[in-house]
Amino acid sequence: MCSSGRGRSPRRGFGPCGAAGAGCAALAMAEKRQRAPAWALRDWRRRSVRTVITLALLAVILTVVGATRFVERVFFFPSRAPFPTPAGIEDVRFETPDGLTLHGWFAPARGVAPGERAPTVLHVHGNAGNVSTHWWFSEFLIDEGFNVLCFDYRSYGRSDRATRGMRREDVITDAHAALEYLRTREDVDADRIGIYGVSLGASVALAMAADREEVRAAVAGAGFSGWRRIANEKLPGLGWLLIRPGADATDSVARLGERPLLIVHGTTDAIVPFRHAEVIAGAARDAGVRVEVVSSNIVGHNDLVDDRAVRDAITGFFRRELGARAE
């Protein structure tokens, strides 16, 4: 027990229980804190571990999301190099719902009487270059009695630049805008419009056509069956992780209903292997869609229409489904 001596009341902060007493009190409080119950320590540790795991998972998710956006951009290789417009082709421009102006080439069907509305093919091109490097995939149809429109996605050719990184939803939106433009033209029979997508453009074309009954028939040339599937073939083990699902050709063809589908594909295609055509065709058949597959063992990917049999198959299909003059 502490005493201040001579009966005087002790002064706080002084004497034997003064400063030393304050130190004793602080030490006692510290001891109380150090003697926290074991259950509290265990609970604290559990919460700390959960926090660390949560933060780690969040970091992984953010990394994957960022990587997904980056990898999706790798699907697109636009070129804005200057190019001339060939004689007889009209430069056209039209707007997208999000305010961009897209450029395309429109060629009227040869041999069609002035003022006559002709059947029209909307050509949706592949992932690299611009309209000038893809035009030859569809120009043969002009001599067969079809109008042809081939357009550039945002950031490609003379089209406006994208306001964000390229995404599949945006190029599908661009395809919708191209269809809307065609329906405004006096020389286009709006009841006889077909779509023809090549390579990546096949997935874009089919996704758009699935939502638009105005598209009477569809051709998929050298197309891949799914975005994740083709990515996983190029990046084994990573494609399924880095590429999100959606707008796959297999899902799109299942929604074509009574509208017919032609698939053309080279059996020696090293970029998009022929098995993708078989997978797309299987999905269409499972959904009751009328589908025809034409294969070629003399062409690969970028030379698909070098085979006359492929060109004849496309021409014959559109003649049957859209109607055009027969030779």
CSV table of C-alpha atoms in Angstrom, one decimal:
chain,number,residue,atom,x,y,z
A,1,MET,CA,0.0,0.0,0.0
A,2,CYS,CA,1.3,3.5,-0.8
A,3,SER,CA,1.4,6.3,1.7
A,4,SER,CA,2.1,10.0,1.2
A,5,GLY,CA,3.4,10.5,4.8
A,6,ARG,CA,2.3,12.8,7.6
A,7,GLY,CA,-1.4,12.1,6.8
A,8,ARG,CA,-1.4,14.4,3.8
A,9,SER,CA,-3.4,13.4,0.8
A,10,PRO,CA,-1.3,12.2,-2.0
A,11,ARG,CA,-0.9,14.5,-5.0
A,12,ARG,CA,-1.7,12.9,-8.3
A,13,GLY,CA,1.3,12.3,-10.4
A,14,PHE,CA,3.8,12.5,-7.6
A,15,GLY,CA,5.1,10.4,-4.7
A,16,PRO,CA,5.6,6.7,-4.6
A,17,CYS,CA,2.4,6.1,-6.5
A,18,GLY,CA,2.8,9.1,-8.8
A,19,ALA,CA,4.6,8.6,-12.1
A,20,ALA,CA,5.5,5.1,-11.3
A,21,GLY,CA,1.9,4.4,-10.5
A,22,ALA,CA,0.9,5.7,-13.9
A,23,GLY,CA,3.4,3.4,-15.4
A,24,CYS,CA,2.0,0.5,-13.5
A,25,ALA,CA,-1.5,1.3,-14.7
A,26,ALA,CA,-0.3,1.4,-18.3
A,27,LEU,CA,1.5,-1.9,-17.9
A,28,ALA,CA,-1.6,-3.4,-16.4
A,29,MET,CA,-3.7,-2.2,-19.4
A,30,ALA,CA,-1.1,-3.6,-21.8
A,31,GLU,CA,-1.1,-7.0,-20.0
A,32,LYS,CA,-4.9,-7.0,-20.3
A,33,ARG,CA,-4.6,-6.5,-24.0
A,34,GLN,CA,-2.0,-9.2,-24.3
A,35,ARG,CA,-4.1,-11.6,-22.4
A,36,ALA,CA,-6.9,-11.5,-25.0
A,37,PRO,CA,-8.9,-14.7,-25.0
A,38,ALA,CA,-7.7,-17.5,-27.3
A,39,TRP,CA,-11.0,-17.6,-29.2
A,40,ALA,CA,-10.6,-13.9,-30.1
A,41,LEU,CA,-7.2,-14.5,-31.5
A,42,ARG,CA,-8.5,-17.4,-33.6
A,43,ASP,CA,-11.4,-15.3,-34.9
A,44,TRP,CA,-9.0,-12.5,-35.8
A,45,ARG,CA,-6.7,-14.9,-37.7
A,46,ARG,CA,-9.7,-16.4,-39.6
A,47,ARG,CA,-10.8,-12.9,-40.6
A,48,SER,CA,-7.3,-12.0,-41.7
A,49,VAL,CA,-7.0,-15.1,-43.8
A,50,ARG,CA,-10.4,-14.4,-45.4
A,51,THR,CA,-9.4,-10.8,-46.1
A,52,VAL,CA,-6.2,-11.9,-47.8
A,53,ILE,CA,-7.9,-14.6,-49.9
A,54,THR,CA,-10.6,-12.1,-50.9
A,55,LEU,CA,-8.1,-9.5,-52.0
A,56,ALA,CA,-6.1,-12.2,-53.9
A,57,LEU,CA,-9.2,-13.3,-55.7
A,58,LEU,CA,-10.2,-9.8,-56.5
A,59,ALA,CA,-6.7,-9.2,-57.9
A,60,VAL,CA,-7.0,-12.3,-60.1
A,61,ILE,CA,-10.5,-11.3,-61.3
A,62,LEU,CA,-9.3,-7.8,-62.2
A,63,THR,CA,-6.3,-9.3,-64.0
A,64,VAL,CA,-8.5,-11.7,-65.9
A,65,VAL,CA,-11.0,-9.0,-66.8
A,66,GLY,CA,-8.2,-6.8,-68.0
A,67,ALA,CA,-6.6,-9.6,-69.9
A,68,THR,CA,-9.9,-10.6,-71.5
A,69,ARG,CA,-10.4,-7.1,-72.8
A,70,PHE,CA,-6.9,-7.0,-74.2
A,71,VAL,CA,-7.1,-10.5,-75.8
A,72,GLU,CA,-10.5,-9.7,-77.4
A,73,ARG,CA,-8.8,-6.7,-79.1
A,74,VAL,CA,-6.3,-9.2,-80.6
A,75,PHE,CA,-9.1,-10.6,-82.7
A,76,PHE,CA,-9.1,-7.3,-84.7
A,77,PHE,CA,-6.4,-6.0,-87.0
A,78,PRO,CA,-7.8,-2.9,-88.7
A,79,SER,CA,-5.9,-1.1,-91.4
A,80,ARG,CA,-6.4,2.6,-92.2
A,81,ALA,CA,-3.9,2.7,-95.0
A,82,PRO,CA,-5.3,4.8,-97.9
A,83,PHE,CA,-6.8,3.0,-100.8
A,84,PRO,CA,-8.6,4.0,-104.1
A,85,THR,CA,-12.2,3.2,-104.9
A,86,PRO,CA,-12.5,1.1,-108.1
A,87,ALA,CA,-14.6,2.3,-111.0
A,88,GLY,CA,-18.2,1.4,-110.8
A,89,ILE,CA,-18.3,1.2,-107.1
A,90,GLU,CA,-20.1,3.8,-104.9
A,91,ASP,CA,-18.6,5.0,-101.7
A,92,VAL,CA,-21.3,5.0,-99.1
A,93,ARG,CA,-21.5,6.2,-95.5
A,94,PHE,CA,-24.0,5.5,-92.7
A,95,GLU,CA,-24.4,6.0,-89.0
A,96,THR,CA,-24.3,3.6,-86.1
A,97,PRO,CA,-26.7,3.9,-83.1
A,98,ASP,CA,-23.8,5.2,-81.0
A,99,GLY,CA,-23.0,8.0,-83.4
A,100,LEU,CA,-20.1,6.8,-85.5
A,101,THR,CA,-19.9,7.1,-89.3
A,102,LEU,CA,-19.0,3.9,-91.2
A,103,HIS,CA,-17.8,3.6,-94.8
A,104,GLY,CA,-18.5,0.9,-97.3
A,105,TRP,CA,-18.5,0.0,-101.0
A,106,PHE,CA,-21.8,-0.5,-102.8
A,107,ALA,CA,-21.9,-2.1,-106.2
A,108,PRO,CA,-25.2,-2.3,-108.2
A,109,ALA,CA,-26.0,-5.6,-109.8
A,110,ARG,CA,-24.9,-5.7,-113.5
A,111,GLY,CA,-27.6,-6.2,-116.1
A,112,VAL,CA,-30.4,-5.0,-113.9
A,113,ALA,CA,-32.8,-2.5,-115.6
A,114,PRO,CA,-32.6,1.1,-114.3
A,115,GLY,CA,-35.0,1.6,-111.4
A,116,GLU,CA,-35.3,-2.1,-110.7
A,117,ARG,CA,-34.9,-3.2,-107.2
A,118,ALA,CA,-32.4,-6.0,-107.0
A,119,PRO,CA,-31.7,-8.7,-104.5
A,120,THR,CA,-28.7,-7.7,-102.3
A,121,VAL,CA,-25.9,-9.4,-100.5
A,122,LEU,CA,-24.4,-7.8,-97.4
A,123,HIS,CA,-20.8,-8.9,-97.1
A,124,VAL,CA,-19.4,-8.9,-93.6
A,125,HIS,CA,-15.6,-9.2,-93.9
A,126,GLY,CA,-12.8,-10.8,-91.7
A,127,ASN,CA,-10.7,-9.4,-89.0
A,128,ALA,CA,-7.8,-7.8,-90.8
A,129,GLY,CA,-7.3,-5.1,-93.4
A,130,ASN,CA,-10.2,-3.1,-94.7
A,131,VAL,CA,-12.9,-3.2,-97.4
A,132,SER,CA,-10.3,-3.0,-100.2
A,133,THR,CA,-8.6,-6.2,-99.1
A,134,HIS,CA,-11.8,-8.2,-98.8
A,135,TRP,CA,-13.8,-6.9,-101.7
A,136,TRP,CA,-12.8,-9.8,-104.0
A,137,PHE,CA,-14.5,-12.3,-101.7
A,138,SER,CA,-17.9,-11.0,-103.0
A,139,GLU,CA,-17.4,-9.0,-106.2
A,140,PHE,CA,-18.2,-12.0,-108.3
A,141,LEU,CA,-21.8,-11.7,-107.2
A,142,ILE,CA,-22.3,-8.4,-109.0
A,143,ASP,CA,-22.2,-10.2,-112.4
A,144,GLU,CA,-24.7,-12.7,-111.1
A,145,GLY,CA,-27.5,-10.2,-110.6
A,146,PHE,CA,-26.9,-9.1,-107.0
A,147,ASN,CA,-26.2,-5.8,-105.4
A,148,VAL,CA,-23.3,-6.1,-103.0
A,149,LEU,CA,-22.4,-3.9,-100.0
A,150,CYS,CA,-19.1,-4.5,-98.2
A,151,PHE,CA,-18.5,-2.2,-95.3
A,152,ASP,CA,-15.7,-1.5,-92.8
A,153,TYR,CA,-16.2,-1.9,-89.1
A,154,ARG,CA,-15.4,1.0,-86.8
A,155,SER,CA,-11.6,1.8,-86.8
A,156,TYR,CA,-11.2,0.0,-90.2
A,157,GLY,CA,-10.5,1.8,-93.4
A,158,ARG,CA,-12.4,5.1,-93.8
A,159,SER,CA,-14.8,4.4,-90.9
A,160,ASP,CA,-14.7,6.5,-87.7
A,161,ARG,CA,-12.3,5.2,-85.0
A,162,ALA,CA,-13.8,3.3,-82.2
A,163,THR,CA,-14.2,5.3,-78.9
A,164,ARG,CA,-13.0,2.3,-76.9
A,165,GLY,CA,-11.2,-1.0,-77.5
A,166,MET,CA,-12.7,-3.2,-80.2
A,167,ARG,CA,-15.3,-5.6,-79.0
A,168,ARG,CA,-17.5,-8.2,-80.7
A,169,GLU,CA,-20.7,-6.4,-79.6
A,170,ASP,CA,-19.5,-3.2,-81.4
A,171,VAL,CA,-18.9,-4.9,-84.8
A,172,ILE,CA,-22.2,-6.7,-84.5
A,173,THR,CA,-23.8,-3.3,-84.0
A,174,ASP,CA,-22.0,-2.1,-87.1
A,175,ALA,CA,-23.5,-5.0,-89.1
A,176,HIS,CA,-27.0,-4.0,-87.9
A,177,ALA,CA,-26.3,-0.4,-89.1
A,178,ALA,CA,-25.2,-1.7,-92.5
A,179,LEU,CA,-28.5,-3.6,-92.8
A,180,GLU,CA,-30.5,-0.6,-91.9
A,181,TYR,CA,-28.7,1.4,-94.5
A,182,LEU,CA,-29.5,-1.1,-97.2
A,183,ARG,CA,-33.1,-1.0,-96.4
A,184,THR,CA,-33.2,2.7,-97.2
A,185,ARG,CA,-31.9,2.4,-100.8
A,186,GLU,CA,-34.3,2.6,-103.7
A,187,ASP,CA,-32.3,0.1,-105.7
A,188,VAL,CA,-32.4,-2.6,-103.0
A,189,ASP,CA,-35.3,-5.0,-102.7
A,190,ALA,CA,-35.7,-5.0,-98.9
A,191,ASP,CA,-37.5,-8.3,-99.0
A,192,ARG,CA,-34.5,-10.0,-100.7
A,193,ILE,CA,-31.5,-9.4,-98.6
A,194,GLY,CA,-29.0,-12.1,-97.8
A,195,ILE,CA,-25.9,-12.0,-95.6
A,196,TYR,CA,-22.4,-13.4,-96.4
A,197,GLY,CA,-19.8,-13.4,-93.6
A,198,VAL,CA,-16.2,-14.6,-94.1
A,199,SER,CA,-13.9,-15.7,-91.3
A,200,LEU,CA,-14.5,-13.6,-88.2
A,201,GLY,CA,-17.2,-11.9,-90.3
A,202,ALA,CA,-19.2,-15.2,-90.3
A,203,SER,CA,-19.7,-15.0,-86.6
A,204,VAL,CA,-20.6,-11.3,-86.8
A,205,ALA,CA,-23.0,-11.9,-89.7
A,206,LEU,CA,-24.7,-14.9,-88.1
A,207,ALA,CA,-25.2,-13.0,-84.7
A,208,MET,CA,-26.8,-10.1,-86.5
A,209,ALA,CA,-28.9,-12.4,-88.8
A,210,ALA,CA,-30.2,-14.3,-85.8
A,211,ASP,CA,-31.9,-11.1,-84.6
A,212,ARG,CA,-33.1,-9.8,-87.9
A,213,GLU,CA,-35.9,-11.5,-89.8
A,214,GLU,CA,-35.2,-9.2,-92.7
A,215,VAL,CA,-32.1,-11.3,-93.6
A,216,ARG,CA,-33.6,-14.0,-95.8
A,217,ALA,CA,-30.6,-16.3,-96.1
A,218,ALA,CA,-27.0,-16.6,-94.7
A,219,VAL,CA,-23.7,-17.8,-96.0
A,220,ALA,CA,-20.8,-18.6,-93.5
A,221,GLY,CA,-17.4,-18.8,-95.2
A,222,ALA,CA,-14.4,-20.2,-93.3
A,223,GLY,CA,-16.1,-19.2,-90.0
A,224,PHE,CA,-15.1,-20.3,-86.5
A,225,SER,CA,-17.7,-22.0,-84.3
A,226,GLY,CA,-17.0,-20.1,-81.1
A,227,TRP,CA,-14.9,-17.2,-79.9
A,228,ARG,CA,-13.5,-19.2,-76.9
A,229,ARG,CA,-13.0,-22.3,-79.0
A,230,ILE,CA,-10.8,-20.7,-81.6
A,231,ALA,CA,-8.9,-18.7,-79.0
A,232,ASN,CA,-8.2,-21.9,-77.1
A,233,GLU,CA,-6.8,-23.5,-80.2
A,234,LYS,CA,-4.5,-20.5,-80.7
A,235,LEU,CA,-3.7,-20.2,-76.9
A,236,PRO,CA,-4.1,-23.7,-75.5
A,237,GLY,CA,-5.3,-23.7,-71.9
A,238,LEU,CA,-5.8,-19.9,-71.8
A,239,GLY,CA,-8.5,-19.3,-74.4
A,240,TRP,CA,-11.3,-20.6,-72.2
A,241,LEU,CA,-10.1,-18.4,-69.3
A,242,LEU,CA,-9.4,-15.2,-71.2
A,243,ILE,CA,-12.2,-15.1,-73.7
A,244,ARG,CA,-15.8,-14.5,-72.5
A,245,PRO,CA,-18.7,-16.4,-74.1
A,246,GLY,CA,-21.3,-14.9,-76.3
A,247,ALA,CA,-22.2,-14.4,-80.0
A,248,ASP,CA,-20.9,-17.8,-80.9
A,249,ALA,CA,-21.9,-19.1,-84.4
A,250,THR,CA,-23.3,-22.3,-82.9
A,251,ASP,CA,-25.7,-20.2,-80.8
A,252,SER,CA,-26.6,-17.9,-83.6
A,253,VAL,CA,-27.5,-20.5,-86.2
A,254,ALA,CA,-29.8,-22.2,-83.7
A,255,ARG,CA,-32.0,-19.0,-83.9
A,256,LEU,CA,-32.3,-18.8,-87.7
A,257,GLY,CA,-35.6,-20.6,-87.6
A,258,GLU,CA,-36.8,-21.4,-91.2
A,259,ARG,CA,-34.1,-19.3,-92.9
A,260,PRO,CA,-31.5,-21.4,-94.7
A,261,LEU,CA,-27.8,-21.5,-94.1
A,262,LEU,CA,-24.9,-22.4,-96.5
A,263,ILE,CA,-21.5,-23.2,-95.0
A,264,VAL,CA,-18.4,-23.1,-97.3
A,265,HIS,CA,-15.1,-24.1,-96.0
A,266,GLY,CA,-11.7,-25.3,-97.2
A,267,THR,CA,-10.7,-28.7,-95.8
A,268,THR,CA,-7.0,-27.5,-95.8
A,269,ASP,CA,-7.8,-24.3,-93.9
A,270,ALA,CA,-4.9,-23.9,-91.4
A,271,ILE,CA,-6.3,-20.8,-89.8
A,272,VAL,CA,-9.8,-21.9,-89.0
A,273,PRO,CA,-9.8,-25.7,-89.3
A,274,PHE,CA,-12.6,-27.5,-91.2
A,275,ARG,CA,-14.0,-29.0,-88.0
A,276,HIS,CA,-15.4,-25.7,-87.1
A,277,ALA,CA,-17.7,-25.9,-90.2
A,278,GLU,CA,-18.9,-29.3,-89.0
A,279,VAL,CA,-19.6,-28.0,-85.5
A,280,ILE,CA,-21.6,-25.1,-86.9
A,281,ALA,CA,-23.5,-27.4,-89.2
A,282,GLY,CA,-24.3,-29.8,-86.4
A,283,ALA,CA,-25.7,-27.0,-84.2
A,284,ALA,CA,-27.9,-25.8,-87.1
A,285,ARG,CA,-29.2,-29.3,-87.8
A,286,ASP,CA,-29.9,-29.9,-84.1
A,287,ALA,CA,-32.1,-26.7,-84.2
A,288,GLY,CA,-34.0,-27.9,-87.3
A,289,VAL,CA,-32.3,-25.3,-89.6
A,290,ARG,CA,-32.0,-26.1,-93.2
A,291,VAL,CA,-28.2,-26.2,-93.8
A,292,GLU,CA,-25.9,-27.2,-96.6
A,293,VAL,CA,-22.1,-27.7,-96.3
A,294,VAL,CA,-19.8,-27.2,-99.3
A,295,SER,CA,-16.2,-28.2,-98.8
A,296,SER,CA,-13.2,-27.6,-101.0
A,297,ASN,CA,-10.0,-29.6,-100.8
A,298,ILE,CA,-8.1,-27.2,-103.1
A,299,VAL,CA,-8.4,-24.0,-101.0
A,300,GLY,CA,-7.5,-22.9,-97.5
A,301,HIS,CA,-8.6,-19.8,-95.7
A,302,ASN,CA,-7.7,-16.6,-97.5
A,303,ASP,CA,-8.1,-18.1,-101.0
A,304,LEU,CA,-11.6,-19.6,-100.3
A,305,VAL,CA,-13.3,-18.2,-103.4
A,306,ASP,CA,-10.4,-19.1,-105.7
A,307,ASP,CA,-12.3,-22.4,-106.1
A,308,ARG,CA,-14.9,-22.0,-108.8
A,309,ALA,CA,-17.1,-24.6,-107.1
A,310,VAL,CA,-17.2,-22.5,-104.0
A,311,ARG,CA,-18.3,-19.4,-106.0
A,312,ASP,CA,-20.9,-21.4,-107.8
A,313,ALA,CA,-22.3,-22.8,-104.5
A,314,ILE,CA,-22.7,-19.3,-103.1
A,315,THR,CA,-24.2,-18.0,-106.3
A,316,GLY,CA,-26.6,-20.9,-106.6
A,317,PHE,CA,-27.7,-20.6,-103.0
A,318,PHE,CA,-28.5,-16.9,-103.2
A,319,ARG,CA,-30.3,-17.4,-106.5
A,320,ARG,CA,-32.6,-20.0,-104.9
A,321,GLU,CA,-33.2,-18.1,-101.7
A,322,LEU,CA,-33.3,-14.5,-102.9
A,323,GLY,CA,-34.1,-14.8,-106.6
A,324,ALA,CA,-31.9,-13.5,-109.3
A,325,ARG,CA,-31.5,-14.0,-113.0
A,326,ALA,CA,-30.2,-17.4,-114.0
A,327,GLU,CA,-27.7,-17.8,-116.8
